[in-house]
């Protein structure tokens, strides 16, 4: 069974940091692009960041550039999202995503999704 399991969400004050992780299992995700989306209350799910299977290519939403960093471990089956200088508008459920094709991943047409982890940033 394919699973993407997120961890690391929580409550943090504005200006603080959080590190999300997503562990993949059930198939060979080492050859998959992986990424993060988020969905705030009353809003549509939006792209945050993605990383290629090799880790050599990354892509960020404008809202994440300069503050968030996506990375993956050497085994390439765990992906991380380091979030710094958090703002109240970053409050959302963050979802891990994966697909063999990065072009599908960055537009949310990927095949696999995690269940989400809540990030709340207080002002």
Tab-separated table of C-alpha atoms in Angstrom:
chain	number	residue	atom	x	y	z
A	1	UNK	CA	0.000	0.000	0.000
A	2	UNK	CA	1.360	3.363	-1.035
A	3	UNK	CA	1.645	5.847	1.787
A	4	UNK	CA	2.889	9.384	2.253
A	5	UNK	CA	2.966	10.266	5.940
A	6	UNK	CA	3.559	13.836	7.023
A	7	UNK	CA	4.874	14.982	10.380
A	8	UNK	CA	6.159	18.142	12.015
A	9	UNK	CA	3.167	20.434	11.928
A	10	UNK	CA	2.122	22.456	14.932
A	11	UNK	CA	1.590	25.872	16.421
A	12	UNK	CA	4.308	28.504	16.119
A	13	UNK	CA	4.525	32.235	16.577
A	14	UNK	CA	5.036	34.554	13.646
A	15	UNK	CA	8.713	34.720	12.750
A	16	UNK	CA	9.327	31.205	13.982
A	17	UNK	CA	10.308	28.040	12.150
A	18	UNK	CA	8.971	24.559	11.563
A	19	UNK	CA	10.322	21.560	9.698
A	20	UNK	CA	7.865	19.256	8.008
A	21	UNK	CA	8.764	15.761	6.916
A	22	UNK	CA	7.094	13.280	4.615
A	23	UNK	CA	8.004	9.621	4.649
A	24	UNK	CA	7.096	7.601	1.584
A	25	UNK	CA	6.511	3.873	1.553
A	26	UNK	CA	4.909	1.194	-0.542
A	27	UNK	CA	6.838	1.648	-3.748
A	28	UNK	CA	10.096	2.985	-5.077
A	29	UNK	CA	9.628	6.691	-4.399
A	30	UNK	CA	13.328	7.226	-4.859
A	31	UNK	CA	12.548	7.811	-8.543
A	32	UNK	CA	9.622	10.145	-7.866
A	33	UNK	CA	9.440	13.902	-7.683
A	34	UNK	CA	8.027	14.969	-4.342
A	35	UNK	CA	6.599	18.186	-3.053
A	36	UNK	CA	4.316	20.136	-0.773
A	37	UNK	CA	0.975	21.825	-1.177
A	38	UNK	CA	-1.126	23.682	1.358
A	39	UNK	CA	-4.757	24.522	1.870
A	40	UNK	CA	-5.966	27.309	4.113
A	41	UNK	CA	-9.560	27.456	5.382
A	42	UNK	CA	-11.902	28.579	2.645
A	43	UNK	CA	-9.187	28.535	0.003
A	44	UNK	CA	-8.103	26.165	-2.710
A	45	UNK	CA	-5.106	23.912	-2.336
A	46	UNK	CA	-1.972	25.650	-3.619
A	47	UNK	CA	1.497	24.582	-4.619
A	48	UNK	CA	4.335	25.349	-2.193
A	49	UNK	CA	7.499	23.546	-3.320
A	50	UNK	CA	8.747	20.524	-5.251
A	51	UNK	CA	11.983	18.609	-5.646
A	52	UNK	CA	13.076	16.269	-8.405
A	53	UNK	CA	13.861	12.597	-7.807
A	54	UNK	CA	17.588	13.345	-7.723
A	55	UNK	CA	17.232	16.401	-5.531
A	56	UNK	CA	19.019	18.410	-8.179
A	57	UNK	CA	16.051	20.511	-9.177
A	58	UNK	CA	13.700	22.460	-6.937
A	59	UNK	CA	10.743	24.696	-7.609
A	60	UNK	CA	9.014	27.117	-5.250
A	61	UNK	CA	5.889	29.180	-5.170
A	62	UNK	CA	6.589	32.903	-4.927
A	63	UNK	CA	5.173	32.875	-1.400
A	64	UNK	CA	7.792	30.311	-0.351
A	65	UNK	CA	10.892	31.696	-2.040
A	66	UNK	CA	13.541	32.881	0.376
A	67	UNK	CA	11.744	31.460	3.416
A	68	UNK	CA	11.125	27.767	2.717
A	69	UNK	CA	13.615	25.099	1.670
A	70	UNK	CA	12.686	21.688	0.292
A	71	UNK	CA	15.124	18.789	0.485
A	72	UNK	CA	15.158	14.999	0.483
A	73	UNK	CA	17.307	12.447	2.255
A	74	UNK	CA	20.044	10.380	0.631
A	75	UNK	CA	17.712	7.410	0.243
A	76	UNK	CA	15.359	9.820	-1.514
A	77	UNK	CA	12.252	8.506	0.229
A	78	UNK	CA	11.826	11.252	2.818
A	79	UNK	CA	11.240	14.844	1.857
A	80	UNK	CA	11.522	17.835	4.158
A	81	UNK	CA	10.181	21.356	4.125
A	82	UNK	CA	12.097	23.771	6.306
A	83	UNK	CA	9.910	26.805	6.910
A	84	UNK	CA	11.474	29.940	8.355
A	85	UNK	CA	10.137	33.437	9.040
A	86	UNK	CA	6.635	32.036	9.228
A	87	UNK	CA	3.699	34.384	8.825
A	88	UNK	CA	0.064	34.037	9.928
A	89	UNK	CA	-0.869	33.662	6.261
A	90	UNK	CA	1.179	30.463	6.151
A	91	UNK	CA	-1.462	28.855	8.359
A	92	UNK	CA	-2.860	25.871	6.465
A	93	UNK	CA	-2.955	22.125	6.207
A	94	UNK	CA	0.221	21.069	4.436
A	95	UNK	CA	0.065	18.063	2.130
A	96	UNK	CA	2.880	15.927	0.825
A	97	UNK	CA	2.640	14.980	-2.844
A	98	UNK	CA	4.479	12.661	-5.215
A	99	UNK	CA	4.520	11.755	-8.882
A	100	UNK	CA	6.931	10.248	-11.339
A	101	UNK	CA	6.574	13.463	-13.353
A	102	UNK	CA	7.524	16.774	-11.819
A	103	UNK	CA	5.534	18.738	-14.392
A	104	UNK	CA	2.363	17.058	-13.126
A	105	UNK	CA	3.365	17.506	-9.521
A	106	UNK	CA	3.809	21.271	-9.647
A	107	UNK	CA	0.275	21.767	-11.002
A	108	UNK	CA	-1.318	19.396	-8.526
A	109	UNK	CA	-2.035	16.651	-11.043
A	110	UNK	CA	0.155	14.192	-9.168
A	111	UNK	CA	-0.949	10.705	-8.342
A	112	UNK	CA	-0.143	10.419	-4.647
A	113	UNK	CA	-1.130	12.571	-1.670
A	114	UNK	CA	-0.539	12.423	2.044
A	115	UNK	CA	-3.224	13.054	4.650
A	116	UNK	CA	-1.908	16.464	5.657
A	117	UNK	CA	-0.458	18.111	8.732
A	118	UNK	CA	-1.754	21.300	10.301
A	119	UNK	CA	0.506	24.331	10.562
A	120	UNK	CA	-0.794	27.264	12.576
A	121	UNK	CA	1.111	30.524	12.831
A	122	UNK	CA	-0.064	32.933	15.494
A	123	UNK	CA	0.422	36.679	15.245
